[in-house]
Coordinates of C-alpha atoms in Angstrom, one line a residue:
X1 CA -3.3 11.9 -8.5
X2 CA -3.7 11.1 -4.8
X3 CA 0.3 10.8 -4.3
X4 CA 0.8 14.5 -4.9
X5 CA 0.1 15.8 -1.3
X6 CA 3.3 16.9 -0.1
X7 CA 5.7 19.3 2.1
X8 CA 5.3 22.6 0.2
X9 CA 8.4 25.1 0.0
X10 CA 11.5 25.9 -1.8
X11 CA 13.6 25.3 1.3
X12 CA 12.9 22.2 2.4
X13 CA 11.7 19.9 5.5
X14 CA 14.3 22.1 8.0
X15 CA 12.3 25.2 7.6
X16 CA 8.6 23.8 7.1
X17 CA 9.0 21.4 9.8
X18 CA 9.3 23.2 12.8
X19 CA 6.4 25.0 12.8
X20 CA 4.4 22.4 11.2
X21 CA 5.1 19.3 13.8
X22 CA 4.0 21.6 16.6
X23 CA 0.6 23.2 15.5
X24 CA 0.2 19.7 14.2
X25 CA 0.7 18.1 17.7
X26 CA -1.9 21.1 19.4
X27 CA -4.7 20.6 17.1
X28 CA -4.9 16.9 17.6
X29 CA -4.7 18.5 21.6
X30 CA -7.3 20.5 20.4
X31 CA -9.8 17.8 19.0
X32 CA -9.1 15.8 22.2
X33 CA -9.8 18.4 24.2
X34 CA -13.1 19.6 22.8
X35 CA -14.7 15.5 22.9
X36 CA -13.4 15.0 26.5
X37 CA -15.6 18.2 27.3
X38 CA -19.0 16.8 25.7
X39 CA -17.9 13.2 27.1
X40 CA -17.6 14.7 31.0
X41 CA -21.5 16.7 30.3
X42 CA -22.6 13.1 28.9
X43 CA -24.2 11.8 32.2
X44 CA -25.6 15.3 33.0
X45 CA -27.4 15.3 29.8
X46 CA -28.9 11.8 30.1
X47 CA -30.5 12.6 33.4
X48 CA -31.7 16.1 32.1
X49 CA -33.3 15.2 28.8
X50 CA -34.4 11.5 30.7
X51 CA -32.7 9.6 27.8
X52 CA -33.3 5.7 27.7
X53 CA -30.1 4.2 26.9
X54 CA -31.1 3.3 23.6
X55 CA -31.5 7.3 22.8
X56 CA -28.5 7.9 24.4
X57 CA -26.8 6.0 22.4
X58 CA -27.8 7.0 18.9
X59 CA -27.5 10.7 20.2
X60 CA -23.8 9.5 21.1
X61 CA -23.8 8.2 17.6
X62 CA -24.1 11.4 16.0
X63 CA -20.8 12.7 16.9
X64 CA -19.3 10.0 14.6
X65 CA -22.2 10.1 12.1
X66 CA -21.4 13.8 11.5
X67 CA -17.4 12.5 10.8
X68 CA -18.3 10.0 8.0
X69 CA -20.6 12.7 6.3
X70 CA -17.7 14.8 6.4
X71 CA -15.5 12.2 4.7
X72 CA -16.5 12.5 1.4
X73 CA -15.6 16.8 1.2
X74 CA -12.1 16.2 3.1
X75 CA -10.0 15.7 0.0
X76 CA -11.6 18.4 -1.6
X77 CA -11.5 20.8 1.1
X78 CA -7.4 19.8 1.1
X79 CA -6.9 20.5 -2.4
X80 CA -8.5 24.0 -2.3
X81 CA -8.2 25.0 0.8
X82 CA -5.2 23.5 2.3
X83 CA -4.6 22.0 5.8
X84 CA -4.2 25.1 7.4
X85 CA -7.5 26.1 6.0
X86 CA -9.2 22.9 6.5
X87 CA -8.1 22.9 10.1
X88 CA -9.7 26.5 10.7
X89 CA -12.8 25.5 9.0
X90 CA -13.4 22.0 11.0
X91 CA -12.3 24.4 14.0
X92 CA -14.8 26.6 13.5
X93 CA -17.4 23.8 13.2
X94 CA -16.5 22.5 16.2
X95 CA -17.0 25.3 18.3
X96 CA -20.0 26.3 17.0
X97 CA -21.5 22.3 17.7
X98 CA -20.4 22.2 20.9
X99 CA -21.9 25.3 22.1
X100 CA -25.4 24.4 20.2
X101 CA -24.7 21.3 22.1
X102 CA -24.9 23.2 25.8
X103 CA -28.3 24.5 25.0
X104 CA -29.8 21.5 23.3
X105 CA -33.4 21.2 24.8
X106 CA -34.6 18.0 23.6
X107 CA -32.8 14.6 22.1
X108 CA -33.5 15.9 18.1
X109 CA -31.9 19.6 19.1
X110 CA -29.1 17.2 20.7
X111 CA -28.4 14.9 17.9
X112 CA -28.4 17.8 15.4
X113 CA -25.8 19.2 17.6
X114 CA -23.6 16.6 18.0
X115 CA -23.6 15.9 14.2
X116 CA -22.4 19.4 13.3
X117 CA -19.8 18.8 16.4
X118 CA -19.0 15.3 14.6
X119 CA -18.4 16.8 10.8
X120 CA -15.9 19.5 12.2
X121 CA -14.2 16.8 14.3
X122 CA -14.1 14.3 11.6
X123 CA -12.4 17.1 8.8
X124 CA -9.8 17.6 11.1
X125 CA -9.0 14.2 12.4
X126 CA -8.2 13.0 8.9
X127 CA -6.5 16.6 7.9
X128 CA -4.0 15.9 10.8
X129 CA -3.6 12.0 10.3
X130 CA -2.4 12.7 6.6
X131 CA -0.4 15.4 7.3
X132 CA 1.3 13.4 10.5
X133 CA 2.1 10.6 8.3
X134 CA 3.6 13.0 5.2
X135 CA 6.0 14.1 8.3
X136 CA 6.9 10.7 9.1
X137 CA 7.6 10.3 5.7
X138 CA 10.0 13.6 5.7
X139 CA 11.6 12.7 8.9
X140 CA 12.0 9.7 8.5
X141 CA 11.0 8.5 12.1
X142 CA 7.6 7.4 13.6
X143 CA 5.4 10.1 14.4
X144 CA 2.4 9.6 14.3
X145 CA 1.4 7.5 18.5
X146 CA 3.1 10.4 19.7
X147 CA 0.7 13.1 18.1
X148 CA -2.5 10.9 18.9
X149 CA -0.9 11.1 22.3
X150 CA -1.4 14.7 22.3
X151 CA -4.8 14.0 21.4
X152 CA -5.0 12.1 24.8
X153 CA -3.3 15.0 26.3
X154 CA -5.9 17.2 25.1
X155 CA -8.8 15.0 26.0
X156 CA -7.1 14.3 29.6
X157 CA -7.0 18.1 30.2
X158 CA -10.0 18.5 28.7
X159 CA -11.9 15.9 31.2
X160 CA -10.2 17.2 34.1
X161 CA -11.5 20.7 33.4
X162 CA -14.9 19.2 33.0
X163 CA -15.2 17.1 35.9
X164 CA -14.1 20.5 38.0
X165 CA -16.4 23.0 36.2
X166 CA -19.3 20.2 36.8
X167 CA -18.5 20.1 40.4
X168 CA -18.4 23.6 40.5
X169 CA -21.7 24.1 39.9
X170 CA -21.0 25.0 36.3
X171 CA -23.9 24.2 33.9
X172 CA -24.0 22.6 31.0
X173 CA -24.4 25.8 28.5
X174 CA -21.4 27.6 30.4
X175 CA -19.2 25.0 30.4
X176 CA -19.6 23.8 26.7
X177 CA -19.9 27.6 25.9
X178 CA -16.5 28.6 27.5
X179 CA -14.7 25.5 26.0
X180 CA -16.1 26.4 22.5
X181 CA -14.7 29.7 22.4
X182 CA -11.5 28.7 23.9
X183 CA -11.0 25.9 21.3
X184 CA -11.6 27.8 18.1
X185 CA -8.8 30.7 19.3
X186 CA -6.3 27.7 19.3
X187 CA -7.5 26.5 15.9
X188 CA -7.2 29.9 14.6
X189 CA -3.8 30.2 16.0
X190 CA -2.1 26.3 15.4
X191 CA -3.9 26.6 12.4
X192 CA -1.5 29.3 10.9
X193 CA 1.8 27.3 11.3
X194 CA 0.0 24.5 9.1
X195 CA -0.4 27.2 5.9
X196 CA 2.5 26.4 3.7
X197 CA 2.8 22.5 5.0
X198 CA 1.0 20.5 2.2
X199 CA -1.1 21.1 -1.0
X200 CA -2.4 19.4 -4.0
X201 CA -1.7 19.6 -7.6
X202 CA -4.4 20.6 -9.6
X203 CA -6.2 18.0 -11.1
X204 CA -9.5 15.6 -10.5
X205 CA -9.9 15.7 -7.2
X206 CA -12.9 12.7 -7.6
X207 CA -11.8 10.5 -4.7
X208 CA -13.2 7.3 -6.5
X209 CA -10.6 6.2 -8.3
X210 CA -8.4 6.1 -5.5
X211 CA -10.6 4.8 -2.9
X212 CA -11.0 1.9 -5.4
X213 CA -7.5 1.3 -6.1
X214 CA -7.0 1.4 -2.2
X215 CA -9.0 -1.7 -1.3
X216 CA -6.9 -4.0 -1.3
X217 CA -7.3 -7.4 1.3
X218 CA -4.3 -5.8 4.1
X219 CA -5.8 -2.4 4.1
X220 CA -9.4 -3.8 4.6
X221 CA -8.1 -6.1 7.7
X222 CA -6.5 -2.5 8.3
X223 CA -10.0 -1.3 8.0
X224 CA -11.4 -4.3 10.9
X225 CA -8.6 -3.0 13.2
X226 CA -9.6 0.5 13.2
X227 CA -13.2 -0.6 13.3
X228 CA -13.0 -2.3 16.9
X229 CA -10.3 0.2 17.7
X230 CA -12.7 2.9 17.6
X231 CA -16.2 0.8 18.9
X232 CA -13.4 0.0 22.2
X233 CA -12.5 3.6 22.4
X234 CA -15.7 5.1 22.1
X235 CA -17.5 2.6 24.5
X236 CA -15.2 4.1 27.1
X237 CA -16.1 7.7 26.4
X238 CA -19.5 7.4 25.9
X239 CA -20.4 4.2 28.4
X240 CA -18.2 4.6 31.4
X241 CA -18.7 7.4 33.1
X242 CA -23.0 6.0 32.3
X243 CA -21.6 2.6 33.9
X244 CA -19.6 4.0 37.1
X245 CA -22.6 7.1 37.6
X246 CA -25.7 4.1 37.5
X247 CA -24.0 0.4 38.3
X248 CA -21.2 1.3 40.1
X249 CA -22.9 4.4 41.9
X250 CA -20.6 7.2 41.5
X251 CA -21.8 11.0 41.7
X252 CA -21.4 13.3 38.2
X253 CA -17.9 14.6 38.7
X254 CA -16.1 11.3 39.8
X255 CA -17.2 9.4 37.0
X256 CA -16.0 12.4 34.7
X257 CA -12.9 11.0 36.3
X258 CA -12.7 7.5 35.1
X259 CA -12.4 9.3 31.3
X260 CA -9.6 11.7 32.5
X261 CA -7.7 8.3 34.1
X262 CA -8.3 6.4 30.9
X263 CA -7.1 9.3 29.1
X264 CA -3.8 9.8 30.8
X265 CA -3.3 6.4 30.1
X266 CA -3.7 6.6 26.8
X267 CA -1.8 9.4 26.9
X268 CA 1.1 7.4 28.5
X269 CA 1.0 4.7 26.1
X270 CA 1.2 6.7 23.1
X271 CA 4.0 8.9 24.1
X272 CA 5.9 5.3 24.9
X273 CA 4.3 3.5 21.6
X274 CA 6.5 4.8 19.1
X275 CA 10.1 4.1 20.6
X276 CA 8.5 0.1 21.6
X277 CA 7.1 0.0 17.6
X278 CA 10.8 0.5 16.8
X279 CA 12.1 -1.7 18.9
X280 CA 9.7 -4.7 19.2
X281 CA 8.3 -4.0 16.2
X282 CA 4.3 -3.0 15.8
X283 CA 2.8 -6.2 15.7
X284 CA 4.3 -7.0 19.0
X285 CA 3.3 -4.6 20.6
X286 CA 0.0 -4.3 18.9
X287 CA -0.8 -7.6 20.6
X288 CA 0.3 -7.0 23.6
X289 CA -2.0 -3.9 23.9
X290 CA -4.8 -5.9 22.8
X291 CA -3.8 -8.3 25.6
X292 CA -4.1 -5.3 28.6
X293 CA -6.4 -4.1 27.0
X294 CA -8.8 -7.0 27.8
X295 CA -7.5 -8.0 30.7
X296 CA -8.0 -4.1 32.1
X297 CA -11.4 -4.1 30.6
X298 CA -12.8 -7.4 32.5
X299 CA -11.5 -5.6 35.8
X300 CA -13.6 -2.6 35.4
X301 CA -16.6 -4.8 34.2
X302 CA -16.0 -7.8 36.6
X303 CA -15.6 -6.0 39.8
X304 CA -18.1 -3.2 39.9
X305 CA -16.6 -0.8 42.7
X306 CA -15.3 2.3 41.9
X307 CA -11.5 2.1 42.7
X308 CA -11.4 -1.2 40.9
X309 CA -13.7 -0.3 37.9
X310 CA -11.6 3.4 37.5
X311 CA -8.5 1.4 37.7
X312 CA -9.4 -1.2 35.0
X313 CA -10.5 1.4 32.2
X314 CA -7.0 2.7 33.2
X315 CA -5.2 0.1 32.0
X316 CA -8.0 -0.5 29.8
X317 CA -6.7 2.9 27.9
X318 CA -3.1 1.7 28.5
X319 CA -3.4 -1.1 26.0
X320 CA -6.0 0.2 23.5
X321 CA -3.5 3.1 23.1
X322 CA -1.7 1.9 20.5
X323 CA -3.8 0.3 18.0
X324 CA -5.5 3.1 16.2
X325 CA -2.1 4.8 15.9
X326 CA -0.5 1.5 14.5
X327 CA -3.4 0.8 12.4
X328 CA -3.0 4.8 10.7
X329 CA 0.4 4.6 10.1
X330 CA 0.2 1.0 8.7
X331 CA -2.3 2.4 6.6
X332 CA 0.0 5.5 5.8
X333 CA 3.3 3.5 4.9
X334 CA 1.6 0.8 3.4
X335 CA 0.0 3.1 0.4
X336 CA 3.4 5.1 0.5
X337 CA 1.5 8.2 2.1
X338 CA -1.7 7.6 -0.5
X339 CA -4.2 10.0 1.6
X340 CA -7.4 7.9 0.1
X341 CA -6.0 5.0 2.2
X342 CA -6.4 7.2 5.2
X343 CA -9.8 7.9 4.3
X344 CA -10.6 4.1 3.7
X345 CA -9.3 3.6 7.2
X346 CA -11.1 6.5 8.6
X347 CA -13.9 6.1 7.3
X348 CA -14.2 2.4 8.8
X349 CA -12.6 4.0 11.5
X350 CA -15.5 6.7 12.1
X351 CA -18.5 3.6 11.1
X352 CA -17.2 2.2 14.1
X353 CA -17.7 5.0 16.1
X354 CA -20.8 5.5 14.9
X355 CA -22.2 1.9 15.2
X356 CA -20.3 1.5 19.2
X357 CA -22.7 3.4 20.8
X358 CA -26.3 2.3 19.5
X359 CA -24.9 -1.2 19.4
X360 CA -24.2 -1.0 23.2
X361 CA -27.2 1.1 24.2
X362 CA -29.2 -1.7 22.5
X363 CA -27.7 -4.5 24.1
X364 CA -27.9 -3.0 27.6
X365 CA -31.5 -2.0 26.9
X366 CA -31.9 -6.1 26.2
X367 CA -29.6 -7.3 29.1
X368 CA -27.6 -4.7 31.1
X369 CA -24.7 -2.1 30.4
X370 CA -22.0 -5.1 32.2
X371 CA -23.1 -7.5 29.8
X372 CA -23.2 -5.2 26.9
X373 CA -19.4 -4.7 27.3
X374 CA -19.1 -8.0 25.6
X375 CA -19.2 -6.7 22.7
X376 CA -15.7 -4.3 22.5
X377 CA -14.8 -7.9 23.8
X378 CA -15.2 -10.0 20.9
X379 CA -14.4 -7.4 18.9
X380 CA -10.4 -6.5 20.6
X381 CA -10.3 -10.7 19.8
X382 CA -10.5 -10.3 17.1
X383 CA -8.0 -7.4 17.0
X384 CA -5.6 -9.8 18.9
X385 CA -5.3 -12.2 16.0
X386 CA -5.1 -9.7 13.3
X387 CA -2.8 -6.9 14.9
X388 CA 0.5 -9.3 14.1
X389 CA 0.4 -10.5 11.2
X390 CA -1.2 -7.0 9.5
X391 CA 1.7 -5.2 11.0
X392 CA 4.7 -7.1 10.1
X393 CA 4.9 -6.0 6.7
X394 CA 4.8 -2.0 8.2
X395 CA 7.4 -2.5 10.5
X396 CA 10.0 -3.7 7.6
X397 CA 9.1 -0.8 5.5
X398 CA 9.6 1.6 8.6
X399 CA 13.1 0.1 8.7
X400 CA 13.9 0.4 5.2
X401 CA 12.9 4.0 5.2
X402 CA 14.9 4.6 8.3
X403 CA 18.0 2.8 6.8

């Protein structure tokens, strides 16, 4: 019931792919794009609406909260509406919670925002995982680092644009504004070539047998690998340009920066990640990005001046840039493209978005933002045991398929 998503069309994978692995690639751009301009506005809003850092961080939250509500309507929403529709919907709700975000007032008007923002994000993020690892599938080939390396692309671009508006005197309503309508014309457009990619038979489209049957013990470790994946990732967007504006002492636009250097490394990484996955094999390489990672991670938290502390969230984003796209596909190949084990994944995936931010607001209202960093710490640990052995059995099957 849950196997039946597929590349739709009479002529085959020649004709559907080329327009569907580009629009695919530009709306993960797109989503990318659209966070990295709320992320660069994040230390603006903090000192307008006075937030402690423990409102701060569950207004951060709601970004992520909004992508698990969302979880449950995804499959759904595929069945009926197909990606192409889904992705215009999500884009739609995107644009409309970012702008609401720009005039937010007060923290509820902001954490209503950012939950709308969240549920459109969310829709799409898993729309475009499933439909990324269908095209592996097809093809044949790994995919799927280098379209989450668009996202970074999108989120790097994105950044950089905010961090000039911002210091162009731009205000948070215009900027937010511009970047809303901007966004949903490429949804509409990218949206288009997705139309005839993928549907669903009729049938139940209950997601609880599947989820169910999808629980198995490699795809919850799966599950704990996206989890501090996402609590790392999330820290960095939501905490760091916080940390290099108030501990390190940075002004508004420059620590907008430290997001735009983290995402081009990111971006770097993922563009490189799936030719090293083939050759080295994921786990590998998994652990070694775990291991930079860390390292990158105690520079920007050990040395707190800015050239040191932008350069360590850089290689920070360097090593954390393959693991969510390692963990997806594992979760992809392992289920033979079941889309309920991308939505088990996700949806631990978006919890630990949701639970980063208020975890590390609280523990820096109880100690301080350097030591709450500790906490992506133990959590990438653990990541640095599991990525290996979790990953082994992906990279075989990735070599039978290629064979």
């Amino acid at each position: 019931m849950y196997d039946d998503l597929r590349i739709s069309g009479t002529r085959g994978r020649q004709s559907v792919v080329p327009a569907a692995l580009p629009a695919t690639a530009a709306l993960f751009g797109v989503n990318g794009a659209l966070l990295a301009s709320w992320v660069a506005e994040v230390p603006v809003v903090r000192s307008e609406l006075d937030l402690s850092d423990a409102r701060l961080g569950v207004a951060l939250a709601g970004v992520t909260l909004g992508s698990v509500l969302s979880l449950p309507f995804t499959t759904r929403l595929l069945r009926r509406l197909r990606p192409g529709g889904v992705t215009f919907l999500s884009g739609a709700v995107m644009a409309a919670g970012l702008a609401l975000t720009g005039f937010a007032s007060s923290w509820p008007l902001l954490v209503a925002s950012l939950v709308a923002f969240g549920a459109g994000f969310g829709l799409m993020d898993v729309a475009l995982n499933v439909v990324g690892v269908r095209l592996e599938a097809q093809l044949h080939r790994s995919l799927l680092s280098r379209l989450h390396g668009m996202y970074s692309l999108g989120a790097l671009l994105g950044a950089l644009l905010g961090a000039l508006l911002i210091t162009r005197g731009w205000d948070r309503p215009q900027h937010l504004t511009a970047l809303s309508v901007l966004g949903l014309i490429a949804a509409a457009g990218c949206s288009r070539g997705l139309s005839a990619v993928t549907d669903y038979d009729a049938g139940d489209a209950s997601p609880a047998p599947a989820w169910r049957g999808g629980l198995t013990v490699p795809l919850a470790m799966l599950g704990l690998l996206a989890f501090a994946a996402a609590v790392a990732e999330g820290a960095v967007g939501d905490w760091a340009g916080v940390y290099l504006r108030e501990t390190v002492g940075s002004p508004p636009g420059v620590a907008a920066l430290a997001f735009a250097g983290f995402s081009l490394t990111m971006l770097l990484g993922r563009l490189a990640g799936d030719g090293l996955a083939t050759r080295f094999g994921p786990g590998p390489v998994g652990a070694g990005g775990v291991t930079i990672a860390l390292g990158g991670l105690g520079l920007a938290v050990g040395v707190p001046v800015l050239a040191a502390s932008t350069a360590g969230f850089m290689l920070f984003g360097l090593g954390l840039s393959v693991l969510a796209p390692l963990t997806f596909s594992a979760a992809g190949h392992w289920s033979a493209g079941n889309p309920a084990a991308m939505a088990v994944v996700g949806g631990v995936f978006y919890a630990g978005f949701v639970a980063g931010p208020p975890l590390l607001g609280v523990a820096a209202q109880g100690s301080s933002l350097r030591l709450a960093w500790l906490v992506v710490v133990v959590l990438l640990g653990v990541a640095l045991v599991l990525t290996p052995w979790l990953c082994r059995r992906t990279h075989e099957k990735t070599l039978e398929a290629a064979a």
